[in-house]
Tab-separated table of C-alpha atoms in Angstrom:
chain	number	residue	atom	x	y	z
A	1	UNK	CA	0.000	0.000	0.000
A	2	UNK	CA	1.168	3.548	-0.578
A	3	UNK	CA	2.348	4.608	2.845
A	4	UNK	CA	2.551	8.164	1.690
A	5	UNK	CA	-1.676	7.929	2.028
A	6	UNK	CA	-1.707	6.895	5.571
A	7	UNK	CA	0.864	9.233	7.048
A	8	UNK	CA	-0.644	12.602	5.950
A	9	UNK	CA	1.626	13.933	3.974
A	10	UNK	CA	-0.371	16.578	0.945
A	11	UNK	CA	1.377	15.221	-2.291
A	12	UNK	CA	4.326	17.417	-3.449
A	13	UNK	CA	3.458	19.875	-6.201
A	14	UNK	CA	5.293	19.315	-10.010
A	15	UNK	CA	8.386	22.009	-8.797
A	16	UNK	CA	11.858	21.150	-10.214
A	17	UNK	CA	15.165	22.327	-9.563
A	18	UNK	CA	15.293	26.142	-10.625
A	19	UNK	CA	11.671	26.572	-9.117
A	20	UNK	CA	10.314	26.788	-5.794
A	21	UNK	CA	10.844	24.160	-3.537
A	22	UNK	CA	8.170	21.942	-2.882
A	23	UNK	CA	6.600	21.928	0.539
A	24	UNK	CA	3.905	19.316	2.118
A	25	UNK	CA	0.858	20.505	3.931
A	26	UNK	CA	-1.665	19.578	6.060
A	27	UNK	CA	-4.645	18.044	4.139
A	28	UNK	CA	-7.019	20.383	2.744
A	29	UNK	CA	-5.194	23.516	5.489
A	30	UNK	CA	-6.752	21.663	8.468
A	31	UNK	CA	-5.090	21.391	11.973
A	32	UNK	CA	-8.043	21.571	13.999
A	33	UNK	CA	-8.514	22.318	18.075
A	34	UNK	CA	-6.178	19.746	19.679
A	35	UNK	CA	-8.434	17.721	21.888
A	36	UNK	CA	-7.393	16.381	25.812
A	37	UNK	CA	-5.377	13.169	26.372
A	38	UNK	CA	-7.749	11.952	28.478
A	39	UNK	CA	-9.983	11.369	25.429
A	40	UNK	CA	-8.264	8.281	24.642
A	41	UNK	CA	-8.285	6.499	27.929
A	42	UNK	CA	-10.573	4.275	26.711
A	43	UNK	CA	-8.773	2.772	24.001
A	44	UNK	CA	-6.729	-0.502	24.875
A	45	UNK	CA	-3.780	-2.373	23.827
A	46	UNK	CA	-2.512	-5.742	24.024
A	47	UNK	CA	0.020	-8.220	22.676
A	48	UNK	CA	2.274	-6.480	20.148
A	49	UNK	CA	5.259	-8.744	20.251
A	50	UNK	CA	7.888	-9.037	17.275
A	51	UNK	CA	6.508	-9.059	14.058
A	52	UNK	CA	2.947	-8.995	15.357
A	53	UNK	CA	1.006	-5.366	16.229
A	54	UNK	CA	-1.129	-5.361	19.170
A	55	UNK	CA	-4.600	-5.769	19.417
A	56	UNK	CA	-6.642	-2.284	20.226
A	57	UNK	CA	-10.061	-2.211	21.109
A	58	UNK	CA	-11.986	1.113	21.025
A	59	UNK	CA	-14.080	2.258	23.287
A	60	UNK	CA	-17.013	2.463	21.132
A	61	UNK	CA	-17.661	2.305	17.386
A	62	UNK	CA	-17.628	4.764	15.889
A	63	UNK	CA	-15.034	6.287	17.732
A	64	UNK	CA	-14.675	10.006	16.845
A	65	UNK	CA	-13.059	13.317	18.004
A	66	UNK	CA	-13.218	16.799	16.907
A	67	UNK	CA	-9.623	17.248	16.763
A	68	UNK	CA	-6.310	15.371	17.005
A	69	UNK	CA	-5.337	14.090	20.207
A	70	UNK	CA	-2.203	12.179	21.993
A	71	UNK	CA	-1.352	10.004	24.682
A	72	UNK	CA	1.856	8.038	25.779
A	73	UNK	CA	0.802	4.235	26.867
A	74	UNK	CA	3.950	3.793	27.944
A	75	UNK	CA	6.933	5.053	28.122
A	76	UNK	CA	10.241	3.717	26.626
A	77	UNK	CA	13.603	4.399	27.904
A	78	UNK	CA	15.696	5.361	24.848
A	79	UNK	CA	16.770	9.340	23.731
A	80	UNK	CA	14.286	11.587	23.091
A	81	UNK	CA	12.778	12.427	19.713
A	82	UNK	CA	14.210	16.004	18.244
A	83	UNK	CA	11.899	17.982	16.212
A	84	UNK	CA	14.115	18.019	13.146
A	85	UNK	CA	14.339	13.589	13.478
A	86	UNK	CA	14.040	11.308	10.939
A	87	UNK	CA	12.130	8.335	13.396
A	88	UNK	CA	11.623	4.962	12.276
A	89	UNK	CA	8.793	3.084	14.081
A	90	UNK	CA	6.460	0.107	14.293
A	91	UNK	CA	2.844	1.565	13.167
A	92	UNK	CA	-0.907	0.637	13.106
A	93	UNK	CA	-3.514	2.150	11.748
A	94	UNK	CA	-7.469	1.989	12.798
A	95	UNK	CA	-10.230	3.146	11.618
A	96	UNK	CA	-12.650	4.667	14.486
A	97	UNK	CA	-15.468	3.820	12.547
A	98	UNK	CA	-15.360	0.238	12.718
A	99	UNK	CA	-12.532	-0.573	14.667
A	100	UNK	CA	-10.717	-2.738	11.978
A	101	UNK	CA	-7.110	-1.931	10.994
A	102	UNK	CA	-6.797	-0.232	7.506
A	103	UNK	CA	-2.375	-0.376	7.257
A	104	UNK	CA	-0.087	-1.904	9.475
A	105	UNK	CA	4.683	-1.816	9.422
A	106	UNK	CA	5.574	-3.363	12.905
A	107	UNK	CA	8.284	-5.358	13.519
A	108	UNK	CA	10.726	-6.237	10.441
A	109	UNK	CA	8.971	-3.447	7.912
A	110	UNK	CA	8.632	-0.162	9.867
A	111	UNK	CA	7.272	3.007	8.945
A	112	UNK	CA	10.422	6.111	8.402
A	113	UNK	CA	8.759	9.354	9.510
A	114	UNK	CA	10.609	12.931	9.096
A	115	UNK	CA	9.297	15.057	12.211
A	116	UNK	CA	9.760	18.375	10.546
A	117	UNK	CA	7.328	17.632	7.682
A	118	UNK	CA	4.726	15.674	9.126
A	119	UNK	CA	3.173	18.351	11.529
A	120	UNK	CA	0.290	15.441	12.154
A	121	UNK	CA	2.649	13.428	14.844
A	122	UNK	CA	4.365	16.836	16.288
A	123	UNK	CA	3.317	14.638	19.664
A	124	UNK	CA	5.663	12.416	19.026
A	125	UNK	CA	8.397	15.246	19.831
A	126	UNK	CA	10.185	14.909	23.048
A	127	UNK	CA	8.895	11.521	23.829
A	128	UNK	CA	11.778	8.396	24.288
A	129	UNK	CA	12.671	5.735	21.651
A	130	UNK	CA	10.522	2.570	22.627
A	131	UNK	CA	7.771	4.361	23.958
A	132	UNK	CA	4.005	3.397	22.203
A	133	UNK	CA	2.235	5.902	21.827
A	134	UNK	CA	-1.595	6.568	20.776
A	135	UNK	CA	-2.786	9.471	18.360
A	136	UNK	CA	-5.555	9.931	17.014
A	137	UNK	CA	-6.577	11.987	13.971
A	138	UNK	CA	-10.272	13.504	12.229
A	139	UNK	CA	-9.755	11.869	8.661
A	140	UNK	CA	-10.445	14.957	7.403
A	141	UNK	CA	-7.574	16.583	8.627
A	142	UNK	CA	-5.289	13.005	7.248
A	143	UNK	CA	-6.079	12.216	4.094
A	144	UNK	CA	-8.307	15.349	2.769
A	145	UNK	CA	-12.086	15.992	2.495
A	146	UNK	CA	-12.701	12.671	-0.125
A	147	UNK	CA	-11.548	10.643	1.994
A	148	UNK	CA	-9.308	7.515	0.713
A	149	UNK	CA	-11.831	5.368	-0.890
A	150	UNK	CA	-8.463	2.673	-1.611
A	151	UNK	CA	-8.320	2.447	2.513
A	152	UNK	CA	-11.846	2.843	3.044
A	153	UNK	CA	-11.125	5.890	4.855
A	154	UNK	CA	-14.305	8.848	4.759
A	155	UNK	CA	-13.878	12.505	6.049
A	156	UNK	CA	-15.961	12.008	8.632
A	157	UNK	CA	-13.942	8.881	10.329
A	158	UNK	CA	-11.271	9.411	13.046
A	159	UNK	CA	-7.878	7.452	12.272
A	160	UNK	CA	-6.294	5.920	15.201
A	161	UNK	CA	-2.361	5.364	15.320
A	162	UNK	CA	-0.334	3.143	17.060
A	163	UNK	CA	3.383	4.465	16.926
A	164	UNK	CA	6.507	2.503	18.473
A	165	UNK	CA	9.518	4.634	17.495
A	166	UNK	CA	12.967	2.384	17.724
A	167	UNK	CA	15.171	5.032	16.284
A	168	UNK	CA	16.061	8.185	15.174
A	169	UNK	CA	18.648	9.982	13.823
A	170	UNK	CA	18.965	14.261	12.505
A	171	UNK	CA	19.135	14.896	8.731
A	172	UNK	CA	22.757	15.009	7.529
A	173	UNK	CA	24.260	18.985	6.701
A	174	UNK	CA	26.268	17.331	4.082
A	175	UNK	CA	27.208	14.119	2.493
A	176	UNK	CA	29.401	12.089	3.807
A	177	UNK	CA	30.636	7.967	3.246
A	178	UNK	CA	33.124	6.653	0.522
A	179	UNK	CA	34.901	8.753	-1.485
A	180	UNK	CA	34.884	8.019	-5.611
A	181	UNK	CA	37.506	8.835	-8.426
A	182	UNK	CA	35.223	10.558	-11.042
A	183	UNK	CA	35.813	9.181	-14.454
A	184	UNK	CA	37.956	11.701	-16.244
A	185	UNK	CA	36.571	14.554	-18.539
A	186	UNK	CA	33.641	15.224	-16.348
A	187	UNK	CA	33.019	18.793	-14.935
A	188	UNK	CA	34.847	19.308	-11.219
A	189	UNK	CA	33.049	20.487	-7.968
A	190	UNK	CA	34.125	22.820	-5.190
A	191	UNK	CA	31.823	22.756	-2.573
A	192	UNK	CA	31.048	26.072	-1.128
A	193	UNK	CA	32.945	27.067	2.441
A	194	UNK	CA	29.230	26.803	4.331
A	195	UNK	CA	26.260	24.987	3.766
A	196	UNK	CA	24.039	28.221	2.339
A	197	UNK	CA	27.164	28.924	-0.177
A	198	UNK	CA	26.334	27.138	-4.079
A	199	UNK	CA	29.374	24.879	-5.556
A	200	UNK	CA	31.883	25.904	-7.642
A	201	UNK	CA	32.132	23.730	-10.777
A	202	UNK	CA	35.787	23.787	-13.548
A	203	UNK	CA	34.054	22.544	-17.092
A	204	UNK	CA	36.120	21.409	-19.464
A	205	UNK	CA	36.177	22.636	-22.909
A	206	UNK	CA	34.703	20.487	-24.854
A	207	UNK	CA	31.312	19.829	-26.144
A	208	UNK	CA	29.262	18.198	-23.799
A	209	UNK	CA	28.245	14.524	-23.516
A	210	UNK	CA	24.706	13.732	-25.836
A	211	UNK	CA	23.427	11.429	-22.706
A	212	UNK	CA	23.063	12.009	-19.468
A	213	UNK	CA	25.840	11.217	-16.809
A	214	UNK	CA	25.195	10.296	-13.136
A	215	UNK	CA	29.121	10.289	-11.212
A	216	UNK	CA	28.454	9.361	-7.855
A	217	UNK	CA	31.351	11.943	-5.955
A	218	UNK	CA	30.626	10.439	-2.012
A	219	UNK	CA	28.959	6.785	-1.305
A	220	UNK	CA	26.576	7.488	1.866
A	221	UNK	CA	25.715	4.344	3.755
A	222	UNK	CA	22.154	5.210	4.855
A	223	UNK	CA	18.815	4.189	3.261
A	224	UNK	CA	18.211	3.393	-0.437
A	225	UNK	CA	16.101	6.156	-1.559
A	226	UNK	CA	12.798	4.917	-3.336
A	227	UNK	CA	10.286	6.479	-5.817
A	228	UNK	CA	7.837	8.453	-3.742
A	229	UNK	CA	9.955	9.360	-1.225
A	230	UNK	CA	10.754	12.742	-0.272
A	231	UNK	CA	14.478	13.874	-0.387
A	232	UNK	CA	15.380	16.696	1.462
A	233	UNK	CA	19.154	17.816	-0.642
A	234	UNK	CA	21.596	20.366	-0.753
A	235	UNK	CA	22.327	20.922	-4.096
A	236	UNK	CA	23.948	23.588	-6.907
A	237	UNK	CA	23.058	23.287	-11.045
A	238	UNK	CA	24.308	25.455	-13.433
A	239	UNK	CA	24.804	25.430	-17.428
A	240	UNK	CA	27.708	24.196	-19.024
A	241	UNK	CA	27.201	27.148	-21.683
A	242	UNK	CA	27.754	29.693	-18.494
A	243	UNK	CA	29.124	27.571	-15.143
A	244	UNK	CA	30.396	30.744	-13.258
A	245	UNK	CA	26.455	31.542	-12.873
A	246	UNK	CA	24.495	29.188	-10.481
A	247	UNK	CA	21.050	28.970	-11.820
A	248	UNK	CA	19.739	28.106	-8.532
A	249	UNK	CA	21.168	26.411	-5.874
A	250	UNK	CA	19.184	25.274	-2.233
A	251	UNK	CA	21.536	28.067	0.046
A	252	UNK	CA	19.224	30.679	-1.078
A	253	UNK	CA	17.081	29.071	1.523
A	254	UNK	CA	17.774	30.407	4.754
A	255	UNK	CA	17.805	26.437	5.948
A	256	UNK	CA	20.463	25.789	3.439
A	257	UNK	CA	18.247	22.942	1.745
A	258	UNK	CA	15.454	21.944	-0.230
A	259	UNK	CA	13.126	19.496	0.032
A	260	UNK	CA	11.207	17.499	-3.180
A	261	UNK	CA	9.560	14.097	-4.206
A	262	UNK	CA	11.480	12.047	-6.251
A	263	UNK	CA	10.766	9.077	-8.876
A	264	UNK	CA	6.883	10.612	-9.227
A	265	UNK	CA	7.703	12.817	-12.207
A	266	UNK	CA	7.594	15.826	-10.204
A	267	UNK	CA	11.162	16.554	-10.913
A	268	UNK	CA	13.253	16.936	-14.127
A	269	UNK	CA	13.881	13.139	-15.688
A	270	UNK	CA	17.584	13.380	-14.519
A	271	UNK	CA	16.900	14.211	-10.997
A	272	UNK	CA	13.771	11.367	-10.836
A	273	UNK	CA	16.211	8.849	-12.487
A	274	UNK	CA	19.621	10.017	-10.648
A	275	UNK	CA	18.213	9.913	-7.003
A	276	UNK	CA	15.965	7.263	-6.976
A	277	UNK	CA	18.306	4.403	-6.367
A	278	UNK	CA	21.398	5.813	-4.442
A	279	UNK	CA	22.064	6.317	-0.558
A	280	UNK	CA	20.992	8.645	1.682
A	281	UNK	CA	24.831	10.549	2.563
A	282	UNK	CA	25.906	10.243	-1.527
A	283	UNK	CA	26.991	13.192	-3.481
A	284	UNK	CA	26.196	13.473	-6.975
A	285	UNK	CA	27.636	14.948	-9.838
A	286	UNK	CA	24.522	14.831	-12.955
A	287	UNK	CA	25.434	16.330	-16.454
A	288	UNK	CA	22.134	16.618	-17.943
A	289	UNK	CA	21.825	16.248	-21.434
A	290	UNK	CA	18.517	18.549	-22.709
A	291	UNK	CA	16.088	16.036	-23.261
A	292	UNK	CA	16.448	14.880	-19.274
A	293	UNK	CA	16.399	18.631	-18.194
A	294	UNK	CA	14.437	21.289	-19.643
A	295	UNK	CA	14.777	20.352	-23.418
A	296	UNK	CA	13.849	22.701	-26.320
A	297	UNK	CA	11.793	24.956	-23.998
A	298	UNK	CA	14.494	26.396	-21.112
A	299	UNK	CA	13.087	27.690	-18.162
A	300	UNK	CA	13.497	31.143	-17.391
A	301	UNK	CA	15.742	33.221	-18.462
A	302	UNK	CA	19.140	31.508	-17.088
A	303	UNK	CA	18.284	27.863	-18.762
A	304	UNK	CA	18.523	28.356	-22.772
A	305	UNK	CA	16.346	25.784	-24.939
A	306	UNK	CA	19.169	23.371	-25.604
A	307	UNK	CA	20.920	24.044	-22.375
A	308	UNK	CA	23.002	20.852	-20.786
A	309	UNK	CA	22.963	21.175	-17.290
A	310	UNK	CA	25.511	20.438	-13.883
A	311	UNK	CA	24.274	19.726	-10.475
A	312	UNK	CA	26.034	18.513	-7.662
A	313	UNK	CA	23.435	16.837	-5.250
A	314	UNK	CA	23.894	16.102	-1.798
A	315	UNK	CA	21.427	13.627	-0.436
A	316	UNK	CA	20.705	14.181	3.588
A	317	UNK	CA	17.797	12.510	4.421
A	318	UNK	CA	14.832	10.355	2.497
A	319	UNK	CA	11.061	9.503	3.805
């Protein structure tokens, strides 16, 4: 099932790289009046061993709220979550209106979560790895004012979560793992002095390659980013016709990053095809021939139709 559904997240808008960033939101604007712990007191757990989730039984059916609501069951004894942590955790997912489970990652297949873009489990800030923890949500305010007829999800249900977080670790500033040998005749990359500064690229003078090259620069060791995902980067491109000039580069953010789906078409073909595949911590060098960039059309007034284009791609995080 598409995990992205469950989880909240507003799907990322067709931006590429030399437009704005893209930036998730809550469903349809809605945060609604948070509503009193106590309100899910009656909601038990039990079992949830290994592979196997535990058993909740509501209250009532249908089990509604006006507005979100939190409470820890109990509490685990690991570090607490940061507000900028990528978590992974064990995760159910019940529907209030008939107490049946609609998703479910415990155990072996977990559930990666990035706590700055999913306002929805905020709650789970501050609390320790290995705690469970209860949320619930109006649907309205998860997956939109449809509903999701795929999870047989309506507006008007309330979406309970069971959350186990096991880890978590901050979003790299840079990339960092195995160093690589480019293959010779390829463009070179200075990265800037801080994180907000764009790279510095040498191109060689020659005519550029007809395909499109992907040089990995740095091997990370983290996750295998996967289409769908969303990759937050620090990245430079520029043209080969006119490298001294950045075209746009993720430092003009004052959080020295950017933040976009990959793999969904969203992007330009080279970043879709370049990103989707490699580790979170790689650096990438892409020389993007015009039919994986912007082609006979340009964009603006920096990218010529015809342009090849140069990025170097840091990859710090993926969920």
């Amino acid at each position: 099932m598409s995990l992205l559904v469950a989880l909240v997240l507003a799907a990322c808008g067709s931006n590429a790289p030399g437009e704005a960033a893209a930036t998730p939101s809550h469903a349809d604007g809605a945060t609604g009046e948070s509503v009193s712990s106590s309100a899910l007191e009656g909601i038990t757990l039990s079992g949830g061993t290994g592979d196997t989730p535990p058993a909740v039984s509501l209250p009532r059916t249908p089990f509604t709220l006006p507005g979100p609501a939190s409470r820890v069951v109990s509490e685990g004894s690991g570090k607490a979550i940061e507000a900028d942590d990528t978590v992974l955790a064990d995760y159910l997912l019940i529907n209030g209106r008939d107490g049946q489970q609609r998703a479910s990652m415990w155990g072996a297949s977990k559930v990666r979560l990035s706590m700055s873009r999913i306002p929805q489990f905020a709650p789970l800030t501050g609390t320790k790895l290995g705690s469970t923890v209860l949320l619930a949500i109006p649907a309205a305010q998860a997956v939109g004012s449809t509903g999701d007829a795929t999870l047989d999800i309506s507006a008007e249900d309330t979406l309970v979560y069971v959350l186990r977080p096991t880890s978590a670790s901050a979003p790299l500033s840079e990339a960092t793992g195995k160093t690589v040998a480019p293959r010779a005749g390829l463009p070179t990359v200075t990265m800037g002095a801080k994180v907000t500064d764009p790279a510095t690229f040498t191109v060689p003078k020659a005519t550029p390659p007809a395909s499109t090259i992907t040089q990995p620069l740095i091997i990370g060791s983290g996750p295998t980013v996967t289409p769908g995902q969303t990759v937050r980067v620090r990245y430079t491109g520029v043209t080969w016709r006119n490298p001294a000039e950045p075209f746009d580069y993720s430092g003009k953010s004052p959080k020295g990053y950017a933040e976009f789906q990959v793999g969904t078409g969203n992007l330009i073909k080279a970043w879709d095809d370049g990103i989707v595949g490699q580790a979170v911590g790689s650096r990438l060098l892409l020389v993007v021939a015009p039919k994986d960039g912007y082609g006979d059309s340009g964009s603006g007034s920096a990218i010529q139709p015809g342009d090849t284009l140069i990025f170097v791609i840091d990859i710090l995080d993926a969920s």
